[in-house]
Amino acid sequence: MGRQPSSKPTSFDIAYLAGVSQPTVSRALRGSKSVSAATRANIERIARELNYTVDKNASSLRSQRTHTLALLFFEDPTPDESMINPFFLSMLGSITRECARRGYDLLISFQQMHNDWHVAYQDSHRSDGIILLGYGDYQLYLSKLEHLVEMGTKFVRWGSVSEEGIGLTVGSDNVGAGEQAGAHLVEIGRTRIAFLGDASDHAPEFQDRYDGLCRAMRAAGYEPDPALQRDAVSTEDSGYAAANALLASGKPFDAIFAASDLIAIGAMRALTEAGLKLPHDVAIIGFDDIPAASLTSPTLTTVMQDLKGAGPLLVDALLSRIENRAVEQRILPARLIKRQSTAV
Amino acid sequence: MGRQPSSKPTSFDIAYLAGVSQPTVSRALRGSKSVSAATRANIERIARELNYTVDKNASSLRSQRTHTLALLFFEDPTPDESMINPFFLSMLGSITRECARRGYDLLISFQQMHNDWHVAYQDSHRSDGIILLGYGDYQLYLSKLEHLVEMGTKFVRWGSVSEEGIGLTVGSDNVGAGEQAGAHLVEIGRTRIAFLGDASDHAPEFQDRYDGLCRAMRAAGYEPDPALQRDAVSTEDSGYAAANALLASGKPFDAIFAASDLIAIGAMRALTEAGLKLPHDVAIIGFDDIPAASLTSPTLTTVMQDLKGAGPLLVDALLSRIENRAVEQRILPARLIKRQSTAV
DNA sequence: ATATTATGCGTATACGTATACCCTATGGCG
DNA sequence: CGCCATAGGGTATACGTATACGCATAATAT
């Protein structure tokens, strides 16, 4: 044992002890079939004894594969820097676990929109592909996506699947979810349904949800009133402001479908402050089923996205892209969770 | 332009265009002072034009520094795999941003306690150091920490600073926070104060909070009743169960200090179901100030930890360790946020 | 029997960078 | 005018792995 215990063992050490050459060690550990079973078993035993692990840097340098994925959050700079959209945060767990299961490391980065995009590109040296999460300035976002495509970077993003977008997209069935929400509201007798959330093409997911709502209303014989749609981004304050604007407009409404739970929670605060009784006067449905949704008063009916399925699907789609296998856009089902805010 | 546009430029490309050797490029870009200002400027210009970035794998392999930190979450396996303690999730934003600011990448991994620890060790090939976050089986945890120390791995963890622990710890002033909470409860006239949270040495942070509470009570002339302390881990269900056990014991109490907001929220549910009026019959204080704390009814008085400060402090401490600079344990102040659950 | 192919492994080398060492030209100094 | 220090940068090489190739031996075919 003249060897320093502090220096990590290399494949040469294993090779020496096993009486083979270094490449054979590499082959054995990577599962090449041109190594005899006996040799492989011996090498694996020695590697375990020495606590040997492949040096990822050397491995990546040589093979040009990092076995690492990068996760990029895109968000508008928020006033409170440490605030992150809880929905995406939940998805993080699902993604990390799937990465671990597939033997990939996950590099994470919170990208403020105003930052230099080159940081992301730089990541491509460090990762085999990128998962993009988050809303944000959509036009700016698109131009950067095009840049990614030009560079040949492999990526997949979470978002609106209906949209004919750049790159590969995985997302919830936002239209279907909107329909479910709309149908439920109609079912409990609401017909003057407001929608809080950006319905422009800046936020395709929100637009899809609105489309679904409209479709459900028309299917039931009601025409959605454009005046009852109010823009809002996914924050509590924005929802609060949008609901107040709606109240100020004087337009009567008996239900709100909010494009996210945060918006819904802000709206509930505005409505409560205005002296309205929920859900009696106004029924409310949110979107995302964040933990807080079951704590509001009344508890919030909302749409639960399949977070557990999202991570595996995103990772799988990205790995398929990386390995140049064909992948089609995939849609995850969403489910309406009925709580007190629509219980009349 | 015989060069493939798809292949990433190397330092040799830059060197050729600048009419210097490859090492000079490396020196120039790393800020070595043995490169003339003119040469450096020229190299930097060319690098920018070619969109060159240093290959991190090659760089790390050669220099044996990765400029990457690993973040390890330790949690008991939860029934819902995608559920992560919201408090640690919030800290994540703070840490990632600080890493980015210091020019470090962040590798993230959710470690189930039962998993092979070697995964973490393996990470040490990929990162210069490890940040450990989370509770979990504390004894198992400690034995693995010892292993880390043996391997010479640099790490820092979030936890109880009062404890004479293994390795470097950064954490909130849990004792002080417990004192604040206790003092506040005494101030509003409560003397029979229950504590929900593991007070054994399995959870040093919780123990510190309990110690703080006891200290405040004694300072006010009251003796804490051990029968009013109930073990609980940081989940809503555990808080619910603990509060019900407390109720079932028949011991009278007029306040609860919960070791975490999740516990507090579960306890509130139990108390409400038992027909108690909050905060009139029982005042409640939680810990963490998770977003949900301001949504409960009544809204929850709680202790806010300095999340914005935590990330920078953890990262800075770890980098100091990595660079073999001296670091002392550091304590972050915590602040009591008074809300309705203690407003009598 | 010879030709053929597969098996199992060694040899040589490349991945792209950082650093130890060496060399040259210049200027200051006595 | 010779000596040495210094700036500026070149040469050679190492980091640890993965893969293209080649070469035996053994297995199979003809």
XYZ file of N, CA and C in Angstrom, chain B residues 178 192-200 203 205-214 217 225-232 242 246 253 255-260 263 285 287:
126
model
N -36.364 30.549 19.526
C -37.250 29.917 20.496
C -37.539 30.864 21.655
N -49.036 27.887 29.846
C -49.015 26.433 29.632
C -48.739 26.182 28.152
N -47.457 26.277 27.815
C -47.057 26.253 26.416
C -46.559 24.881 26.006
N -47.215 24.332 24.986
C -46.797 23.017 24.475
C -45.779 23.203 23.352
N -44.947 22.202 23.182
C -43.974 22.226 22.082
C -44.157 20.977 21.236
N -44.356 21.187 19.937
C -44.510 20.054 19.023
C -43.289 19.950 18.123
N -42.542 18.889 18.308
C -41.339 18.701 17.508
C -40.372 17.815 18.267
N -39.670 17.021 17.542
C -38.674 16.134 18.130
C -37.722 16.918 19.012
N -37.654 16.593 20.288
C -36.724 17.302 21.170
C -35.565 16.407 21.556
N -35.441 15.306 20.871
C -34.320 14.411 21.166
C -33.094 14.902 20.399
N -32.757 15.526 16.343
C -33.086 16.728 15.575
C -32.586 17.945 16.341
N -31.780 20.916 15.650
C -32.396 22.229 15.449
C -33.673 22.356 16.265
N -34.488 21.317 16.209
C -35.739 21.351 16.975
C -35.443 21.458 18.465
N -34.424 20.730 18.888
C -34.050 20.771 20.294
C -33.648 22.187 20.712
N -32.892 22.845 19.841
C -32.500 24.221 20.140
C -33.725 25.118 20.311
N -34.690 24.908 19.439
C -35.889 25.755 19.517
C -36.625 25.508 20.829
N -36.650 24.245 21.212
C -37.290 23.918 22.485
C -36.503 24.516 23.640
N -35.201 24.413 23.581
C -34.369 24.990 24.629
C -34.637 26.485 24.776
N -34.763 27.154 23.631
C -35.036 28.584 23.662
C -36.358 28.877 24.352
N -37.351 28.075 23.991
C -38.674 28.246 24.606
C -38.579 28.096 26.132
N -37.908 27.027 26.554
C -37.777 26.771 27.994
C -37.065 27.936 28.685
N -39.387 30.806 29.123
C -40.399 30.577 30.160
C -39.792 30.732 31.549
N -43.469 22.364 31.233
C -43.951 21.036 31.609
C -43.541 20.030 30.532
N -42.672 19.083 30.876
C -42.194 18.097 29.889
C -43.342 17.333 29.246
N -44.437 17.199 29.940
C -45.575 16.453 29.394
C -46.211 17.196 28.229
N -45.896 18.466 28.103
C -46.475 19.244 27.011
C -45.565 19.260 25.782
N -44.514 18.491 25.835
C -43.672 18.367 24.649
C -44.015 17.064 23.942
N -44.278 17.171 22.648
C -44.649 15.985 21.865
C -43.755 15.901 20.628
N -43.260 14.721 20.390
C -42.421 14.557 19.197
C -43.231 14.714 17.909
N -42.606 15.265 16.924
C -43.230 15.378 15.604
C -42.138 15.644 14.584
N -49.677 14.742 16.470
C -49.110 15.171 17.749
C -50.105 16.022 18.533
N -51.848 15.235 22.104
C -51.797 16.208 23.198
C -53.196 16.424 23.772
N -53.543 23.149 28.019
C -52.504 24.018 27.441
C -53.175 25.189 26.751
N -51.203 27.345 24.613
C -50.388 27.787 23.467
C -49.587 26.618 22.935
N -49.259 26.723 21.662
C -48.391 25.724 21.031
C -47.276 26.446 20.303
N -46.076 25.984 20.537
C -44.955 26.419 19.711
C -44.556 25.200 18.888
N -44.755 25.297 17.577
C -44.451 24.167 16.703
C -43.076 24.359 16.087
N -42.368 23.262 15.919
C -40.991 23.339 15.427
C -40.917 23.673 13.950
N -42.043 23.605 13.262
C -42.065 24.023 11.860
C -43.485 24.420 11.482
N -45.831 21.489 10.816
C -46.357 20.916 12.056
C -47.468 21.805 12.594
N -47.595 29.353 17.378
C -46.461 29.906 16.650
C -45.777 28.786 15.878
N -42.724 27.891 12.584
C -41.329 28.171 12.304
C -41.059 27.960 10.822
